[in-house]
Amino acid sequence: MTALLETRGLKAFYGDFQALFGVDISVAEGETIAIIGANGAGKTTLMRAISGVLASDPDAILCRGEPIGALAAPDVLASGIAMVPEGRRLFPSLTVEENLLIGAYSRKVGPTWTLESVYELFPVLRERRSNPATALSGGQQQMVAIGRALLSNPDLLLCDEISLGLAPVVVRDIYAAFPRIRASGASIVIVEQDIGQALKVASRVYCMMEGRITLCGRSSELNRDQIHAAYFGAERHGLH
């Protein structure tokens, strides 16, 4: 069965600095996976490469078996891959609804997500629809960023550090939307520093350290020692 998304020996550079070293991951149709790792592990770089923000070798990233590594970000979005970026990146001069509707400009054909269905997913956004987006709380802004991505009708939703800086109760509310997103047919990749949160929502987990995959497995089968060793390095934890 062809994976929805696959990376093969993916490398990424910032100028002369190499940030990813031969990363292999795969995401199946309807699957949720988590990418975990400490700060600087390469998680965001991986998301930037998949979404076309960073250039890659054409065959290093495949979508349904087709090479997309050389595509620019708008073309990756048009192919059905949308990213919720770290830091949300909303337009401060636009209202909540205007920020949401930006996602529809690159809309893939399909009836899956509309403005109304995003408001059903996050009812507070309907109440705040006319407010400047940056006047909202951090959690509500994150909902806008997710809703904006969903309005492009993605087959794959990339979520980069969506819980960063948010209170646990707000994180819980945001993650409660994921079953509905999965039910729409979308696959999800979640980048998380919070190991516990990642294990709750993802069927499989990849751990990264220093630009490499150090562990991959089903969430239900990985134990704490394995994850900590892959997350921080075996020697730092006395794990050999």
Short mmCIF file of C-alpha atoms in Angstrom, two decimals:
data_model
loop_
_atom_site.label_atom_id
_atom_site.label_comp_id
_atom_site.label_asym_id
_atom_site.label_seq_id
_atom_site.Cartn_x
_atom_site.Cartn_y
_atom_site.Cartn_z
CA MET A 1 0.00 0.00 0.00
CA THR A 2 1.39 3.41 -0.98
CA ALA A 3 1.96 5.76 1.95
CA LEU A 4 0.24 9.13 1.89
CA LEU A 5 3.56 10.76 2.78
CA GLU A 6 7.05 9.33 2.84
CA THR A 7 10.50 10.80 3.28
CA ARG A 8 13.52 8.85 2.04
CA GLY A 9 16.98 9.83 3.22
CA LEU A 10 15.78 13.41 3.62
CA LYS A 11 18.53 15.98 4.15
CA ALA A 12 18.05 19.68 4.82
CA PHE A 13 20.42 22.61 5.03
CA TYR A 14 20.46 26.20 6.22
CA GLY A 15 23.22 27.53 4.02
CA ASP A 16 26.27 25.36 4.77
CA PHE A 17 24.76 24.03 8.00
CA GLN A 18 23.20 20.58 7.68
CA ALA A 19 20.12 20.22 9.88
CA LEU A 20 18.69 16.85 8.76
CA PHE A 21 20.69 13.69 8.10
CA GLY A 22 18.88 11.01 6.12
CA VAL A 23 15.44 11.17 7.78
CA ASP A 24 12.96 8.41 6.89
CA ILE A 25 9.34 8.65 8.01
CA SER A 26 6.00 7.52 6.59
CA VAL A 27 2.38 8.46 7.22
CA ALA A 28 -0.51 6.26 6.12
CA GLU A 29 -3.97 7.43 5.06
CA GLY A 30 -5.98 8.41 8.15
CA GLU A 31 -3.04 7.96 10.52
CA THR A 32 -1.81 10.29 13.26
CA ILE A 33 1.90 10.22 13.98
CA ALA A 34 3.93 12.30 16.42
CA ILE A 35 7.44 13.67 16.00
CA ILE A 36 9.03 14.25 19.41
CA GLY A 37 12.40 15.54 20.49
CA ALA A 38 14.10 18.28 22.47
CA ASN A 39 14.70 21.82 21.22
CA GLY A 40 17.06 21.80 18.25
CA ALA A 41 16.36 18.15 17.39
CA GLY A 42 15.26 19.02 13.85
CA LYS A 43 11.50 18.67 14.22
CA THR A 44 10.55 22.06 12.80
CA THR A 45 13.14 21.71 10.04
CA LEU A 46 11.49 18.43 9.04
CA MET A 47 8.09 20.16 8.86
CA ARG A 48 9.56 23.04 6.86
CA ALA A 49 11.09 20.59 4.38
CA ILE A 50 7.87 18.60 3.95
CA SER A 51 5.81 21.77 3.45
CA GLY A 52 8.18 23.12 0.79
CA VAL A 53 9.59 26.01 2.80
CA LEU A 54 13.03 24.38 2.64
CA ALA A 55 14.27 22.94 -0.65
CA SER A 56 14.92 19.19 -0.83
CA ASP A 57 15.91 16.60 -3.42
CA PRO A 58 12.82 15.78 -5.51
CA ASP A 59 12.75 12.08 -4.56
CA ALA A 60 13.43 12.70 -0.86
CA ILE A 61 9.74 13.48 -0.19
CA LEU A 62 6.90 11.52 -1.76
CA CYS A 63 3.17 12.18 -1.63
CA ARG A 64 1.21 9.10 -2.69
CA GLY A 65 4.37 7.90 -4.41
CA GLU A 66 4.88 11.11 -6.41
CA PRO A 67 8.07 13.13 -5.76
CA ILE A 68 7.32 16.55 -4.23
CA GLY A 69 10.68 17.42 -2.66
CA ALA A 70 11.41 20.10 -5.26
CA LEU A 71 7.99 21.77 -5.09
CA ALA A 72 7.56 25.27 -3.68
CA ALA A 73 5.33 25.74 -0.63
CA PRO A 74 2.20 26.85 -2.58
CA ASP A 75 2.43 23.75 -4.79
CA VAL A 76 2.85 21.47 -1.76
CA LEU A 77 -0.26 23.07 -0.24
CA ALA A 78 -2.16 22.54 -3.50
CA SER A 79 -1.17 18.85 -3.39
CA GLY A 80 -3.05 18.50 -0.08
CA ILE A 81 -0.43 19.14 2.62
CA ALA A 82 -1.16 22.07 4.97
CA MET A 83 0.95 23.25 7.91
CA VAL A 84 -0.04 24.92 11.16
CA PRO A 85 3.27 26.72 11.80
CA GLU A 86 4.97 27.21 15.13
CA GLY A 87 4.00 30.64 16.44
CA ARG A 88 0.70 30.63 14.49
CA ARG A 89 1.67 33.54 12.16
CA LEU A 90 -1.70 35.23 11.93
CA PHE A 91 -2.22 38.56 10.19
CA PRO A 92 -2.71 41.20 12.91
CA SER A 93 -4.52 43.61 10.58
CA LEU A 94 -7.20 41.04 9.73
CA THR A 95 -10.17 39.74 11.69
CA VAL A 96 -10.53 36.15 12.84
CA GLU A 97 -12.79 35.35 9.90
CA GLU A 98 -10.51 37.04 7.37
CA ASN A 99 -7.54 35.05 8.70
CA LEU A 100 -9.55 31.85 8.39
CA LEU A 101 -10.63 32.59 4.83
CA ILE A 102 -7.01 32.96 3.71
CA GLY A 103 -6.83 29.17 3.96
CA ALA A 104 -9.56 28.83 1.36
CA TYR A 105 -7.58 30.65 -1.33
CA SER A 106 -5.45 27.55 -1.90
CA ARG A 107 -8.41 25.26 -1.45
CA LYS A 108 -8.17 21.71 -2.76
CA VAL A 109 -11.43 20.67 -4.42
CA GLY A 110 -13.75 18.98 -1.96
CA PRO A 111 -16.62 19.70 0.43
CA THR A 112 -14.81 18.59 3.60
CA TRP A 113 -14.12 21.87 5.43
CA THR A 114 -16.09 25.09 5.24
CA LEU A 115 -16.16 28.20 7.40
CA GLU A 116 -19.27 26.81 9.09
CA SER A 117 -17.65 23.45 9.91
CA VAL A 118 -14.59 25.23 11.37
CA TYR A 119 -16.92 27.27 13.57
CA GLU A 120 -18.60 24.03 14.66
CA LEU A 121 -15.18 22.62 15.54
CA PHE A 122 -14.15 25.75 17.48
CA PRO A 123 -17.37 27.57 18.55
CA VAL A 124 -15.48 30.36 20.29
CA LEU A 125 -14.20 31.53 16.90
CA ARG A 126 -17.74 32.20 15.72
CA GLU A 127 -18.22 34.49 18.72
CA ARG A 128 -14.94 36.28 17.96
CA ARG A 129 -15.20 36.24 14.17
CA SER A 130 -15.11 40.06 13.84
CA ASN A 131 -12.30 40.61 16.36
CA PRO A 132 -8.69 41.23 15.29
CA ALA A 133 -7.08 37.78 15.34
CA THR A 134 -4.19 38.90 17.53
CA ALA A 135 -6.62 40.24 20.17
CA LEU A 136 -7.52 36.63 21.01
CA SER A 137 -5.90 34.48 23.67
CA GLY A 138 -2.99 32.27 22.64
CA GLY A 139 -5.20 29.19 22.57
CA GLN A 140 -7.85 30.88 20.46
CA GLN A 141 -5.19 32.11 18.05
CA GLN A 142 -4.01 28.52 17.73
CA MET A 143 -7.56 27.50 16.84
CA VAL A 144 -7.57 30.15 14.10
CA ALA A 145 -4.28 28.79 12.72
CA ILE A 146 -5.68 25.24 12.68
CA GLY A 147 -8.95 26.38 11.11
CA ARG A 148 -7.08 28.32 8.43
CA ALA A 149 -5.14 25.19 7.49
CA LEU A 150 -8.29 23.04 7.47
CA LEU A 151 -10.04 25.38 5.03
CA SER A 152 -7.56 24.28 2.36
CA ASN A 153 -9.14 20.79 2.67
CA PRO A 154 -5.84 19.01 3.42
CA ASP A 155 -5.20 15.31 3.12
CA LEU A 156 -2.33 15.80 5.58
CA LEU A 157 -2.23 18.34 8.40
CA LEU A 158 1.19 19.21 9.83
CA CYS A 159 0.95 20.68 13.36
CA ASP A 160 4.20 22.24 14.56
CA GLU A 161 4.41 22.74 18.36
CA ILE A 162 0.75 23.73 18.69
CA SER A 163 0.79 23.35 22.51
CA LEU A 164 3.88 25.51 23.04
CA GLY A 165 3.29 28.17 25.69
CA LEU A 166 -0.35 27.25 26.27
CA ALA A 167 -1.98 26.26 29.55
CA PRO A 168 -2.74 22.52 29.92
CA VAL A 169 -6.52 23.09 29.92
CA VAL A 170 -6.24 24.98 26.61
CA VAL A 171 -4.04 22.26 25.12
CA ARG A 172 -6.66 19.69 26.08
CA ASP A 173 -9.39 21.68 24.30
CA ILE A 174 -7.30 21.94 21.13
CA TYR A 175 -6.38 18.26 21.09
CA ALA A 176 -10.04 17.36 21.62
CA ALA A 177 -10.63 18.55 18.05
CA PHE A 178 -8.31 15.96 16.54
CA PRO A 179 -10.78 13.04 16.40
CA ARG A 180 -13.12 15.19 14.29
CA ILE A 181 -10.24 16.19 12.02
CA ARG A 182 -9.26 12.53 11.59
CA ALA A 183 -12.90 11.62 10.93
CA SER A 184 -12.85 14.05 7.99
CA GLY A 185 -10.27 11.75 6.38
CA ALA A 186 -7.14 13.78 7.06
CA SER A 187 -3.90 12.30 8.32
CA ILE A 188 -2.08 14.29 11.00
CA VAL A 189 1.57 14.82 11.90
CA ILE A 190 2.04 16.39 15.34
CA VAL A 191 5.36 17.89 16.41
CA GLU A 192 5.53 17.88 20.21
CA GLN A 193 7.99 18.35 23.04
CA ASP A 194 5.38 16.97 25.44
CA ILE A 195 5.97 13.21 25.30
CA GLY A 196 2.83 12.34 27.25
CA GLN A 197 0.59 14.37 24.96
CA ALA A 198 2.16 12.84 21.88
CA LEU A 199 1.66 9.29 23.11
CA LYS A 200 -2.03 9.95 23.84
CA VAL A 201 -2.99 11.05 20.35
CA ALA A 202 -0.60 9.30 17.94
CA SER A 203 -0.64 5.68 16.85
CA ARG A 204 3.08 5.85 16.03
CA VAL A 205 5.92 8.00 17.32
CA TYR A 206 9.21 9.09 15.78
CA CYS A 207 11.84 10.56 18.08
CA MET A 208 14.48 12.93 16.72
CA MET A 209 17.82 14.05 18.08
CA GLU A 210 20.41 16.19 16.28
CA GLY A 211 18.68 15.89 12.91
CA ARG A 212 18.27 12.11 12.94
CA ILE A 213 15.52 9.64 13.79
CA THR A 214 16.60 7.86 16.97
CA LEU A 215 13.47 5.80 17.63
CA CYS A 216 10.32 4.74 15.80
CA GLY A 217 7.52 2.58 17.08
CA ARG A 218 3.88 2.18 18.00
CA SER A 219 2.93 4.39 20.94
CA SER A 220 1.46 1.45 22.83
CA GLU A 221 4.69 -0.57 22.56
CA LEU A 222 7.31 2.03 23.58
CA ASN A 223 8.42 2.25 27.20
CA ARG A 224 9.67 5.28 29.10
CA ASP A 225 13.33 4.21 29.10
CA GLN A 226 13.36 3.71 25.32
CA ILE A 227 11.80 7.11 24.73
CA HIS A 228 14.09 8.95 27.15
CA ALA A 229 17.17 7.33 25.66
CA ALA A 230 16.09 8.33 22.15
CA TYR A 231 15.02 11.82 23.27
CA PHE A 232 18.13 12.82 25.18
CA GLY A 233 20.74 10.22 24.22
CA ALA A 234 21.51 7.02 26.07
CA GLU A 235 24.73 8.23 27.66
CA ARG A 236 23.09 11.29 29.20
CA HIS A 237 20.61 9.08 31.00
CA GLY A 238 22.97 6.28 31.89
CA LEU A 239 21.08 4.00 29.50
CA HIS A 240 23.32 1.64 27.54
#
